[in-house]
mmCIF file of C-alpha atoms in Angstrom:
data_model
loop_
_atom_site.group_PDB
_atom_site.id
_atom_site.type_symbol
_atom_site.label_atom_id
_atom_site.label_comp_id
_atom_site.label_asym_id
_atom_site.label_seq_id
_atom_site.Cartn_x
_atom_site.Cartn_y
_atom_site.Cartn_z
ATOM 1 C CA MET G 1 0.070 0.038 -0.102
ATOM 2 C CA LYS G 2 2.856 2.266 1.018
ATOM 3 C CA GLU G 3 4.356 1.840 -2.566
ATOM 4 C CA LEU G 4 1.009 2.741 -4.380
ATOM 5 C CA ILE G 5 0.882 6.038 -2.427
ATOM 6 C CA LEU G 6 4.318 6.818 -3.412
ATOM 7 C CA VAL G 7 3.592 6.032 -7.001
ATOM 8 C CA ILE G 8 0.453 8.598 -6.662
ATOM 9 C CA VAL G 9 2.552 11.363 -4.993
ATOM 10 C CA GLY G 10 5.406 10.989 -7.289
ATOM 11 C CA ALA G 11 3.401 11.147 -10.241
ATOM 12 C CA ALA G 12 0.944 14.084 -9.327
ATOM 13 C CA LEU G 13 3.522 16.337 -7.306
ATOM 14 C CA VAL G 14 7.571 15.359 -7.931
ATOM 15 C CA ASN G 15 7.053 14.261 -11.597
ATOM 16 C CA ASN G 16 4.001 16.438 -12.467
ATOM 17 C CA ILE G 17 3.404 15.767 -16.126
ATOM 18 C CA ILE G 18 2.843 19.415 -17.002
ATOM 19 C CA LEU G 19 4.911 21.503 -14.715
ATOM 20 C CA SER G 20 8.131 18.875 -14.612
ATOM 21 C CA GLN G 21 7.760 16.801 -17.966
ATOM 22 C CA PHE G 22 6.217 19.718 -20.044
ATOM 23 C CA GLN G 23 3.735 17.282 -21.668
ATOM 24 C CA GLY G 24 0.096 18.376 -22.184
ATOM 25 C CA LEU G 25 0.888 22.169 -22.578
ATOM 26 C CA CYS G 26 -1.870 22.798 -25.224
ATOM 27 C CA PRO G 27 -4.928 22.184 -23.027
ATOM 28 C CA PHE G 28 -3.027 23.402 -19.882
ATOM 29 C CA LEU G 29 -2.721 27.125 -21.539
ATOM 30 C CA GLY G 30 -5.759 26.700 -23.615
ATOM 31 C CA VAL G 31 -8.443 25.603 -21.182
ATOM 32 C CA SER G 32 -7.179 27.428 -18.023
ATOM 33 C CA LYS G 33 -9.112 30.629 -18.495
ATOM 34 C CA LYS G 34 -11.885 29.615 -16.010
ATOM 35 C CA THR G 35 -11.654 27.274 -12.997
ATOM 36 C CA ASP G 36 -15.104 25.557 -13.896
ATOM 37 C CA THR G 37 -13.606 24.576 -17.212
ATOM 38 C CA ALA G 38 -10.375 23.586 -15.893
ATOM 39 C CA ALA G 39 -11.855 21.583 -13.520
ATOM 40 C CA GLY G 40 -14.038 19.841 -16.181
ATOM 41 C CA MET G 41 -11.098 19.324 -18.345
ATOM 42 C CA GLY G 42 -9.298 17.771 -15.228
ATOM 43 C CA ALA G 43 -12.148 15.263 -14.661
ATOM 44 C CA ALA G 44 -12.217 14.218 -18.103
ATOM 45 C CA VAL G 45 -8.334 13.634 -18.024
ATOM 46 C CA ILE G 46 -8.499 11.936 -14.989
ATOM 47 C CA PHE G 47 -10.984 9.375 -16.444
ATOM 48 C CA VAL G 48 -9.216 9.101 -19.500
ATOM 49 C CA ILE G 49 -5.559 8.828 -18.350
ATOM 50 C CA THR G 50 -6.606 6.128 -15.360
ATOM 51 C CA LEU G 51 -8.704 4.116 -17.731
ATOM 52 C CA ALA G 52 -6.191 4.173 -20.521
ATOM 53 C CA SER G 53 -3.374 3.245 -18.239
ATOM 54 C CA LEU G 54 -5.305 -0.033 -17.043
ATOM 55 C CA VAL G 55 -6.488 -0.808 -20.863
ATOM 56 C CA THR G 56 -2.955 -0.131 -22.113
ATOM 57 C CA SER G 57 -1.253 -2.195 -19.475
ATOM 58 C CA ILE G 58 -3.688 -4.869 -20.051
ATOM 59 C CA ILE G 59 -2.936 -4.732 -23.874
ATOM 60 C CA TYR G 60 0.933 -4.402 -23.588
ATOM 61 C CA LYS G 61 1.177 -7.442 -20.920
ATOM 62 C CA CYS G 62 -1.465 -9.798 -22.419
ATOM 63 C CA VAL G 63 -1.177 -9.110 -26.256
ATOM 64 C CA LEU G 64 1.988 -7.329 -27.301
ATOM 65 C CA VAL G 65 4.556 -9.110 -25.065
ATOM 66 C CA PRO G 66 3.189 -12.663 -25.703
ATOM 67 C CA LEU G 67 2.999 -11.879 -29.409
ATOM 68 C CA ASP G 68 6.323 -10.316 -29.293
ATOM 69 C CA ILE G 69 4.900 -7.092 -31.219
ATOM 70 C CA THR G 70 5.898 -4.596 -28.753
ATOM 71 C CA TYR G 71 6.804 -2.459 -31.438
ATOM 72 C CA LEU G 72 3.125 -1.744 -32.169
ATOM 73 C CA GLN G 73 2.761 -0.278 -28.724
ATOM 74 C CA THR G 74 2.251 3.479 -29.714
ATOM 75 C CA ILE G 75 -0.183 2.756 -32.382
ATOM 76 C CA ALA G 76 -2.195 0.337 -29.895
ATOM 77 C CA PHE G 77 -2.297 3.049 -27.309
ATOM 78 C CA ILE G 78 -3.224 5.749 -29.555
ATOM 79 C CA LEU G 79 -6.256 3.661 -30.501
ATOM 80 C CA VAL G 80 -7.122 3.086 -26.906
ATOM 81 C CA ILE G 81 -6.994 6.643 -25.919
ATOM 82 C CA ALA G 82 -8.948 7.560 -29.089
ATOM 83 C CA ALA G 83 -11.769 5.269 -28.210
ATOM 84 C CA LEU G 84 -11.833 6.397 -24.604
ATOM 85 C CA VAL G 85 -11.958 10.218 -25.601
ATOM 86 C CA GLN G 86 -15.009 9.494 -27.945
ATOM 87 C CA PHE G 87 -16.602 7.722 -24.926
ATOM 88 C CA VAL G 88 -15.958 10.897 -22.735
ATOM 89 C CA GLU G 89 -17.019 13.105 -25.397
ATOM 90 C CA MET G 90 -20.262 11.278 -26.075
ATOM 91 C CA PHE G 91 -21.029 11.225 -22.234
ATOM 92 C CA LEU G 92 -20.588 14.952 -21.935
ATOM 93 C CA LYS G 93 -22.515 15.901 -24.850
ATOM 94 C CA LYS G 94 -25.402 14.060 -23.372
ATOM 95 C CA SER G 95 -25.190 14.588 -19.841
ATOM 96 C CA MET G 96 -23.243 18.039 -19.460
ATOM 97 C CA PRO G 97 -23.879 20.153 -22.627
ATOM 98 C CA SER G 98 -22.531 23.244 -21.136
ATOM 99 C CA LEU G 99 -19.290 21.866 -20.090
ATOM 100 C CA TYR G 100 -19.128 20.041 -23.488
ATOM 101 C CA GLN G 101 -19.612 23.649 -25.294
ATOM 102 C CA ALA G 102 -17.022 25.227 -22.646
ATOM 103 C CA LEU G 103 -14.234 22.568 -23.462
ATOM 104 C CA GLY G 104 -14.856 23.011 -27.157
ATOM 105 C CA VAL G 105 -12.061 21.853 -29.521
ATOM 106 C CA PHE G 106 -9.951 20.860 -26.522
ATOM 107 C CA LEU G 107 -12.086 17.663 -25.621
ATOM 108 C CA PRO G 108 -11.417 15.784 -28.751
ATOM 109 C CA LEU G 109 -7.612 17.237 -28.512
ATOM 110 C CA ILE G 110 -7.380 14.735 -25.429
ATOM 111 C CA THR G 111 -6.798 12.048 -27.789
ATOM 112 C CA THR G 112 -3.515 13.889 -29.068
ATOM 113 C CA ASN G 113 -2.662 15.182 -25.812
ATOM 114 C CA CYS G 114 0.776 13.870 -25.239
ATOM 115 C CA ALA G 115 0.163 13.775 -21.447
ATOM 116 C CA VAL G 116 -2.202 10.705 -22.000
ATOM 117 C CA LEU G 117 0.271 8.814 -24.145
ATOM 118 C CA GLY G 118 3.212 9.705 -22.106
ATOM 119 C CA ALA G 119 1.549 8.234 -18.940
ATOM 120 C CA ALA G 120 0.749 4.858 -20.955
ATOM 121 C CA LEU G 121 4.459 4.806 -22.268
ATOM 122 C CA THR G 122 5.881 5.678 -18.854
ATOM 123 C CA ASN G 123 4.037 2.458 -17.448
ATOM 124 C CA VAL G 124 5.821 0.448 -20.043
ATOM 125 C CA GLN G 125 9.227 2.262 -19.477
ATOM 126 C CA LYS G 126 9.076 1.938 -15.718
ATOM 127 C CA GLU G 127 7.940 -1.764 -16.159
ATOM 128 C CA TYR G 128 5.014 -1.332 -13.673
ATOM 129 C CA ASN G 129 2.423 -4.234 -13.246
ATOM 130 C CA ILE G 130 -1.203 -3.526 -14.153
ATOM 131 C CA LEU G 131 -2.022 -2.211 -10.385
ATOM 132 C CA PHE G 132 0.843 0.213 -10.287
ATOM 133 C CA SER G 133 0.108 1.481 -13.942
ATOM 134 C CA VAL G 134 -3.352 2.287 -12.828
ATOM 135 C CA PHE G 135 -2.111 4.103 -9.772
ATOM 136 C CA ASN G 136 0.469 5.901 -11.697
ATOM 137 C CA GLY G 137 -2.166 6.928 -14.154
ATOM 138 C CA LEU G 138 -4.303 8.227 -11.745
ATOM 139 C CA GLY G 139 -1.478 10.208 -10.054
ATOM 140 C CA THR G 140 -0.431 11.529 -13.284
ATOM 141 C CA ALA G 141 -4.006 12.721 -13.959
ATOM 142 C CA ILE G 142 -4.434 14.255 -10.553
ATOM 143 C CA GLY G 143 -1.387 16.164 -11.000
ATOM 144 C CA PHE G 144 -2.538 17.231 -14.408
ATOM 145 C CA THR G 145 -5.919 18.523 -12.685
ATOM 146 C CA LEU G 146 -3.966 20.155 -9.935
ATOM 147 C CA ALA G 147 -1.847 22.015 -12.323
ATOM 148 C CA ILE G 148 -4.374 23.259 -14.679
ATOM 149 C CA VAL G 149 -6.908 24.321 -11.793
ATOM 150 C CA LEU G 150 -3.926 26.132 -10.111
ATOM 151 C CA LEU G 151 -3.366 27.965 -13.218
ATOM 152 C CA ALA G 152 -6.971 28.860 -14.042
ATOM 153 C CA SER G 153 -7.485 29.991 -10.307
ATOM 154 C CA ILE G 154 -4.634 32.240 -10.647
ATOM 155 C CA ARG G 155 -5.519 33.406 -13.894
ATOM 156 C CA GLU G 156 -8.863 34.630 -12.683
ATOM 157 C CA SER G 157 -7.050 36.207 -9.747
ATOM 158 C CA ILE G 158 -4.856 38.423 -11.799
ATOM 159 C CA GLU G 159 -7.420 39.067 -14.447
ATOM 160 C CA ASP G 160 -8.404 42.599 -13.183
ATOM 161 C CA ASN G 161 -4.885 43.530 -11.845
ATOM 162 C CA ASP G 162 -2.831 46.212 -13.281
ATOM 163 C CA ILE G 163 -0.396 44.230 -15.604
ATOM 164 C CA PRO G 164 1.901 46.169 -17.948
ATOM 165 C CA VAL G 165 0.640 46.236 -21.460
ATOM 166 C CA ASN G 166 3.566 43.871 -22.828
ATOM 167 C CA PHE G 167 2.661 41.311 -20.348
ATOM 168 C CA LYS G 168 -1.042 40.957 -20.812
ATOM 169 C CA GLY G 169 -2.636 37.821 -22.145
ATOM 170 C CA SER G 170 0.057 34.917 -23.073
ATOM 171 C CA PRO G 171 3.111 36.402 -21.738
ATOM 172 C CA ILE G 172 1.901 36.612 -18.105
ATOM 173 C CA VAL G 173 0.432 33.199 -18.383
ATOM 174 C CA LEU G 174 3.710 31.685 -19.210
ATOM 175 C CA ILE G 175 5.373 33.488 -16.498
ATOM 176 C CA THR G 176 2.973 32.362 -14.119
ATOM 177 C CA SER G 177 3.403 28.737 -15.576
ATOM 178 C CA GLY G 178 7.206 29.007 -15.058
ATOM 179 C CA LEU G 179 6.747 30.231 -11.618
ATOM 180 C CA MET G 180 4.439 27.210 -10.914
ATOM 181 C CA ALA G 181 7.051 24.815 -12.176
ATOM 182 C CA ILE G 182 9.818 26.478 -10.163
ATOM 183 C CA ALA G 183 7.373 25.884 -6.935
ATOM 184 C CA PHE G 184 6.572 22.154 -8.138
ATOM 185 C CA MET G 185 10.578 21.845 -8.276
ATOM 186 C CA GLY G 186 10.296 22.039 -4.242
ATOM 187 C CA PHE G 187 8.646 18.614 -4.322
ATOM 188 C CA ALA G 188 11.535 16.920 -5.835
ATOM 189 C CA GLY G 189 13.071 15.676 -2.546
ATOM 190 C CA LEU G 190 9.654 14.431 -1.185
ATOM 191 C CA ILE G 191 10.199 11.029 -2.427
#
């Protein structure tokens, strides 16, 4: 149990997929204007990464390795991720149309979000078993959600501040993201 908690904390804080590995920056910068939208994207990513970690781990261990076709892992993983994103998209369109509209183009872009594929490939690279893969995926997704919601809340807070003209918009968001990355480096000695 202790090892599973360390995997989650390590994936969420120490090796944060966005702030330490710089994967998944497109939705991180694009969807972080409102906290509600960022939380919705985070929930969708939690579902997709956790389930993708489970399914890709099973496919890798039970199909690709026994058949000695591990060179097809990237293609297989992308197909699994695309199917899961389609499921999330249909679910949100039917049950939460306002969130579906707010996420817009960024929802189908979860398919090409390198954070999702990166989590699946990290599970293979670190040779995690299926249980550890799921917990690493969950930790990665929690870290993604934490980072995007933090940035959204900071962006909402500084929206009405007196920011120099040259720093308004993207420059202040990138500076804020950089400062967040530096702050997350403080977790490096945690594990």
